[in-house]
PDB file of C-alpha atoms in Angstrom:
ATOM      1  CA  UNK A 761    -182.291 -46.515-163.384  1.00  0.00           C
ATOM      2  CA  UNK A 762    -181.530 -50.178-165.626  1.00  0.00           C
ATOM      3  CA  UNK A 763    -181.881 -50.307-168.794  1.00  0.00           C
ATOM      4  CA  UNK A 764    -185.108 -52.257-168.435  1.00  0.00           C
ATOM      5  CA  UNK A 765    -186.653 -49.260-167.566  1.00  0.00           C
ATOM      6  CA  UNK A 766    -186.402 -47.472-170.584  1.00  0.00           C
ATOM      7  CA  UNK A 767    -189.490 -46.975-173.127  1.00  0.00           C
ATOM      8  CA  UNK A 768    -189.953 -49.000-175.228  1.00  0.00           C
ATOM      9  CA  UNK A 769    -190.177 -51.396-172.502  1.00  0.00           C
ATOM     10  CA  UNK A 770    -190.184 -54.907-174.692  1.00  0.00           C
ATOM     11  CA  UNK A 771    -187.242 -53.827-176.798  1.00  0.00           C
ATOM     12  CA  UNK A 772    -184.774 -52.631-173.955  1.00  0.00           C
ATOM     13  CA  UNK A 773    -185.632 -55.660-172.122  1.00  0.00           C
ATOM     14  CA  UNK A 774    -184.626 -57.817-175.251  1.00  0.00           C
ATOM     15  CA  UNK A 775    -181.836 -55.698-175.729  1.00  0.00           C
ATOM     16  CA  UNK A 776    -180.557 -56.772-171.766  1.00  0.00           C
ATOM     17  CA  UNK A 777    -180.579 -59.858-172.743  1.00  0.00           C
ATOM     18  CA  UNK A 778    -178.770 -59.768-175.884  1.00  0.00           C
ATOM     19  CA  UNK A 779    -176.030 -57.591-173.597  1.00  0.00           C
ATOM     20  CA  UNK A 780    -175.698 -61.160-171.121  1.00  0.00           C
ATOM     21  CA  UNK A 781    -174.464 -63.168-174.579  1.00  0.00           C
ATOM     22  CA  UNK A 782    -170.753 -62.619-175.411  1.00  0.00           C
ATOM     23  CA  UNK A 783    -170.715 -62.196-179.494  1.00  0.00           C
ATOM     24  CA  UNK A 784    -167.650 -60.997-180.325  1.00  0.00           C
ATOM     25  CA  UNK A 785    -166.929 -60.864-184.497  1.00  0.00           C
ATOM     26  CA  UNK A 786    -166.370 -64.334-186.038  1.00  0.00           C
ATOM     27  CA  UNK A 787    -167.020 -66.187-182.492  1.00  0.00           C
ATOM     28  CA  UNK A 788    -170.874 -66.464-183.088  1.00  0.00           C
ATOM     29  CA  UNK A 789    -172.534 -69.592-181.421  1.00  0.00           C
ATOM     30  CA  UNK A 790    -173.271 -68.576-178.501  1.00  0.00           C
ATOM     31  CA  UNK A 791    -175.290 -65.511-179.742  1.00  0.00           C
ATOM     32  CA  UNK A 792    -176.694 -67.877-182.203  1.00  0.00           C
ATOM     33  CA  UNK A 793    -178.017 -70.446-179.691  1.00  0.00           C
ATOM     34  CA  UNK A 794    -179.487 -67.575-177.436  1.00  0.00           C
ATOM     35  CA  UNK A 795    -181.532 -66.018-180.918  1.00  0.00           C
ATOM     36  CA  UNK A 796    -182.923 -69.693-181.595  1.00  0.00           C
ATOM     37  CA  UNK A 797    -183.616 -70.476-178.088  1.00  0.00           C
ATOM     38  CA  UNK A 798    -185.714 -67.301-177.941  1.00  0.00           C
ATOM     39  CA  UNK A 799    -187.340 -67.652-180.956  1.00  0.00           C
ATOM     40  CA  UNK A 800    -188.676 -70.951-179.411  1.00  0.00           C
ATOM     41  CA  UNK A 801    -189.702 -69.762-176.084  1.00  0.00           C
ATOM     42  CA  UNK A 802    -191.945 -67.121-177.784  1.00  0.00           C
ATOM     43  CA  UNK A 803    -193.383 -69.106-180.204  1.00  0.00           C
ATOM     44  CA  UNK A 804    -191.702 -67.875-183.422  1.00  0.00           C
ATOM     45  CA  UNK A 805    -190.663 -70.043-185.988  1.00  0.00           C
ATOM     46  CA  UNK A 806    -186.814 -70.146-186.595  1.00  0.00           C
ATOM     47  CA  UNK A 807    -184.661 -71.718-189.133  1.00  0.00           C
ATOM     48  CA  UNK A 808    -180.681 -71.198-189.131  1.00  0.00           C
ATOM     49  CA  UNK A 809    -177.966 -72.290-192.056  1.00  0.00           C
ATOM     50  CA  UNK A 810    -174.913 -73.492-192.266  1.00  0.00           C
ATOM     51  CA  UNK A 811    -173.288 -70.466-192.447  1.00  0.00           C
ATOM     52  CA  UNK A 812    -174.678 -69.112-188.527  1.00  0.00           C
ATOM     53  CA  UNK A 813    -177.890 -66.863-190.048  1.00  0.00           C
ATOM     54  CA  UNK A 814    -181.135 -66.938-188.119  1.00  0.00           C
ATOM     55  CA  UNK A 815    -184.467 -66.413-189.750  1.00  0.00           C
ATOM     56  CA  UNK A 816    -187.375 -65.876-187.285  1.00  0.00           C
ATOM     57  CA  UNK A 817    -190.512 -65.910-189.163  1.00  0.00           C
ATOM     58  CA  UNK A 818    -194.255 -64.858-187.527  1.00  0.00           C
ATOM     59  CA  UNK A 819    -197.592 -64.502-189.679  1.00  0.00           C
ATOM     60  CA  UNK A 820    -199.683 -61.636-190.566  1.00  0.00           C
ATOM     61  CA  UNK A 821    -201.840 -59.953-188.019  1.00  0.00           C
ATOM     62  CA  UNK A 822    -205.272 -61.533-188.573  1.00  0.00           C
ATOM     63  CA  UNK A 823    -206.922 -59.303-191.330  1.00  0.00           C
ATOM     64  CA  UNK A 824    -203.141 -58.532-192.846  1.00  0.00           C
ATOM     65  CA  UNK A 825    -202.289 -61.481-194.590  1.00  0.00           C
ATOM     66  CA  UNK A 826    -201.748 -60.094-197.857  1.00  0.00           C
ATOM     67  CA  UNK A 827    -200.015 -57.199-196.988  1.00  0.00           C
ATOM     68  CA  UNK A 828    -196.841 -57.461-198.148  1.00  0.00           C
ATOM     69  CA  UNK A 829    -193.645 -58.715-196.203  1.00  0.00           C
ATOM     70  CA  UNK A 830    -191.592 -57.037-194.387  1.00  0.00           C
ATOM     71  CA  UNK A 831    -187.837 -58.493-193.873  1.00  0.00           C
ATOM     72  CA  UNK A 832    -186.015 -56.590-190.510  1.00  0.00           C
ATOM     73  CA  UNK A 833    -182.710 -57.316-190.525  1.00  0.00           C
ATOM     74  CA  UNK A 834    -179.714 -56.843-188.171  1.00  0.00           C
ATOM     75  CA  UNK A 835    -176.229 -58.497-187.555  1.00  0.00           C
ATOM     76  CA  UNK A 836    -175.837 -60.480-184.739  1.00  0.00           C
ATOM     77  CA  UNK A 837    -171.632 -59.540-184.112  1.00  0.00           C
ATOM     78  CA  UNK A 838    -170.567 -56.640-182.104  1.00  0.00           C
ATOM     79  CA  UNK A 839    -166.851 -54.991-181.785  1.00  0.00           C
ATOM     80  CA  UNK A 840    -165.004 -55.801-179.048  1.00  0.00           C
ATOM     81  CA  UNK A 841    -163.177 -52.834-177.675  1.00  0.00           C
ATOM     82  CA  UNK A 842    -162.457 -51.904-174.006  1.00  0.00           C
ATOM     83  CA  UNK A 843    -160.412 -49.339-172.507  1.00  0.00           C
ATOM     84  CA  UNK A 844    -156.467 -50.285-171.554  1.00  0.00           C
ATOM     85  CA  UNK A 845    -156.987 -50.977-167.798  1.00  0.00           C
ATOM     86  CA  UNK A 846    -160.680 -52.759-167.824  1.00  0.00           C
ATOM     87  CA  UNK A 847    -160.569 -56.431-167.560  1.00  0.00           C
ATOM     88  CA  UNK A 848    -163.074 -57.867-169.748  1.00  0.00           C
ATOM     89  CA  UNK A 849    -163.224 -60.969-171.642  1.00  0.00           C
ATOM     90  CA  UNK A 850    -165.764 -60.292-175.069  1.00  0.00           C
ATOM     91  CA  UNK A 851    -165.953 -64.500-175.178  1.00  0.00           C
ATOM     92  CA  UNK A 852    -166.760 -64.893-171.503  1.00  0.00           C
ATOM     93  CA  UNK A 853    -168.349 -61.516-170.249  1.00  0.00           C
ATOM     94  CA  UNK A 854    -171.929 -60.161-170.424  1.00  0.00           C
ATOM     95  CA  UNK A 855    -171.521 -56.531-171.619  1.00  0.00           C
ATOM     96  CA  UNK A 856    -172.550 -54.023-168.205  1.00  0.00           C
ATOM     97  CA  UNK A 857    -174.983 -51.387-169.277  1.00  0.00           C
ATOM     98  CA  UNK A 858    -175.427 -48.524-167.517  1.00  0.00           C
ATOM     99  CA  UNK A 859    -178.315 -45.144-168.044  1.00  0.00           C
ATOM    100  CA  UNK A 860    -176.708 -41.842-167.599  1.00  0.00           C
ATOM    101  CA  UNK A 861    -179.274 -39.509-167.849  1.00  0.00           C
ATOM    102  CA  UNK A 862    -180.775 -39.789-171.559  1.00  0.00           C
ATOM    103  CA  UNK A 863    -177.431 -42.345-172.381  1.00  0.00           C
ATOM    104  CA  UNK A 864    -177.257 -45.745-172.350  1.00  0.00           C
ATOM    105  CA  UNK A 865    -173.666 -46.958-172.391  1.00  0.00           C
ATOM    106  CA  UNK A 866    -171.387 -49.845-171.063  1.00  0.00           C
ATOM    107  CA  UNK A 867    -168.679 -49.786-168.492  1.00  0.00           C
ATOM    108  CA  UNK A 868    -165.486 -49.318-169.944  1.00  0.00           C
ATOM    109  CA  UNK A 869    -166.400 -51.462-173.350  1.00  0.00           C
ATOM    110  CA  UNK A 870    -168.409 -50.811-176.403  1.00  0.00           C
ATOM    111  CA  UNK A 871    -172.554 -51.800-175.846  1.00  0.00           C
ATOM    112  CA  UNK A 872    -172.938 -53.517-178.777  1.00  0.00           C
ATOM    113  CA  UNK A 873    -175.952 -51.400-179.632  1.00  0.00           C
ATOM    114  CA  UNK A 874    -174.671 -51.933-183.425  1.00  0.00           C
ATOM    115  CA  UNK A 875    -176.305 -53.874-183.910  1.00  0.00           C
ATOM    116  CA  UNK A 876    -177.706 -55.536-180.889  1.00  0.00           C
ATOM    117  CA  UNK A 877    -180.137 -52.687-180.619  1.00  0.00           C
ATOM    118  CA  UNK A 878    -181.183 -53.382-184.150  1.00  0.00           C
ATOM    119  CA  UNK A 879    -181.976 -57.189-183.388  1.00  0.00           C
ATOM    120  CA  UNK A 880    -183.458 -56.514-180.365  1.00  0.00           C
ATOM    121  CA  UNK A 881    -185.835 -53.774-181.933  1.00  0.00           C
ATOM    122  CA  UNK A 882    -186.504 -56.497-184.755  1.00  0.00           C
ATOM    123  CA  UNK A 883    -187.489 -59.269-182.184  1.00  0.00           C
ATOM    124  CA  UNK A 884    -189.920 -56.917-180.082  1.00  0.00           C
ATOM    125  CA  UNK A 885    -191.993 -56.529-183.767  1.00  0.00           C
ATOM    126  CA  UNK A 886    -192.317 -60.131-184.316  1.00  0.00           C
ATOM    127  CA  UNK A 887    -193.901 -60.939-180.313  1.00  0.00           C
ATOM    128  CA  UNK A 888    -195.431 -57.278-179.731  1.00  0.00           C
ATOM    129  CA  UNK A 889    -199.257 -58.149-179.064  1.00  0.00           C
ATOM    130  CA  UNK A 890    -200.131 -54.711-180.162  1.00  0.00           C
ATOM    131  CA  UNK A 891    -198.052 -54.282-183.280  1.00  0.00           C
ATOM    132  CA  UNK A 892    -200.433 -54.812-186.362  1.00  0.00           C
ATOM    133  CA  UNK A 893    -198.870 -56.479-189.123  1.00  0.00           C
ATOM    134  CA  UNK A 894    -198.160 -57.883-192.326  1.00  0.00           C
ATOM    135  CA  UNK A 895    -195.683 -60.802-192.620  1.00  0.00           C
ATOM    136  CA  UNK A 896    -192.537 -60.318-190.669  1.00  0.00           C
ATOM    137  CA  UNK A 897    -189.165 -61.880-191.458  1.00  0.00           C
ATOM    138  CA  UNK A 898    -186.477 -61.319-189.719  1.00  0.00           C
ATOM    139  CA  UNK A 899    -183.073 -62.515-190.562  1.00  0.00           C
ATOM    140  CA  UNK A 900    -180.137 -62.303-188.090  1.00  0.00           C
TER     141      UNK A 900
END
């Protein structure tokens, strides 16, 4: 089984793709670039700041626009940390995920499900076609 088999579908698939950007602590861009990129190829609107934060914004369901907002947040950063005799490079490598039985871990490193599970969870809300809503933010 891959992880993009799991339930809920949407946010294990965006979770295997946050897995394929390296995003170690402090060395951020890359995982930056990927959230803005995807934010634009789904349609969401995204602002960043100076200091490497991503806002993806999306409006009310229709019939829900003064509901109140809700912010979900997450941290983009993961800890690097691999076992003594794996060779992995956190700046270069995509993290490999594997299913064991109701587990979902990596091989030999840590996922990054702190908080990349978070995110991803967050971005499946803001492009779910069945999720009704209020306004969504969603800072990174």
């Amino acid at each position: 089984m891959k992880i993009t088999d799991l339930k809920p579908t949407l946010v294990w698939e965006i979770f295997d793709e946050i897995t394929k950007v390296p995003r170690p602590t402090h060395h951020l861009d890359k995982m930056k670039a990927f959230l803005v990129d995807w934010a634009k190829r789904h349609n969401v609107e995204v602002h960043t700041d100076e200091v490497g934060n991503v806002m993806m914004r999306v409006p009310a369901t229709p019939g829900h626009e003064n509901a109140p907002v809700v912010i979900l947040q997450g941290h983009q950063d993961m800890v690097a940390e691999k076992l003594p005799h794996v060779k992995h490079d956190f700046m270069t490598d995509p993290i490999e995920t594997i299913v064991d039985g109701d587990w979902v871990k990596a091989n030999g490193t840590t996922l990054g499900a702190d908080n990349g599970l978070g995110c991803a969870t967050a971005m499946a809300a803001l492009i779910d076609p069945d999720l009704v809503h209020g306004p969504l933010d969603c800072p990174q």
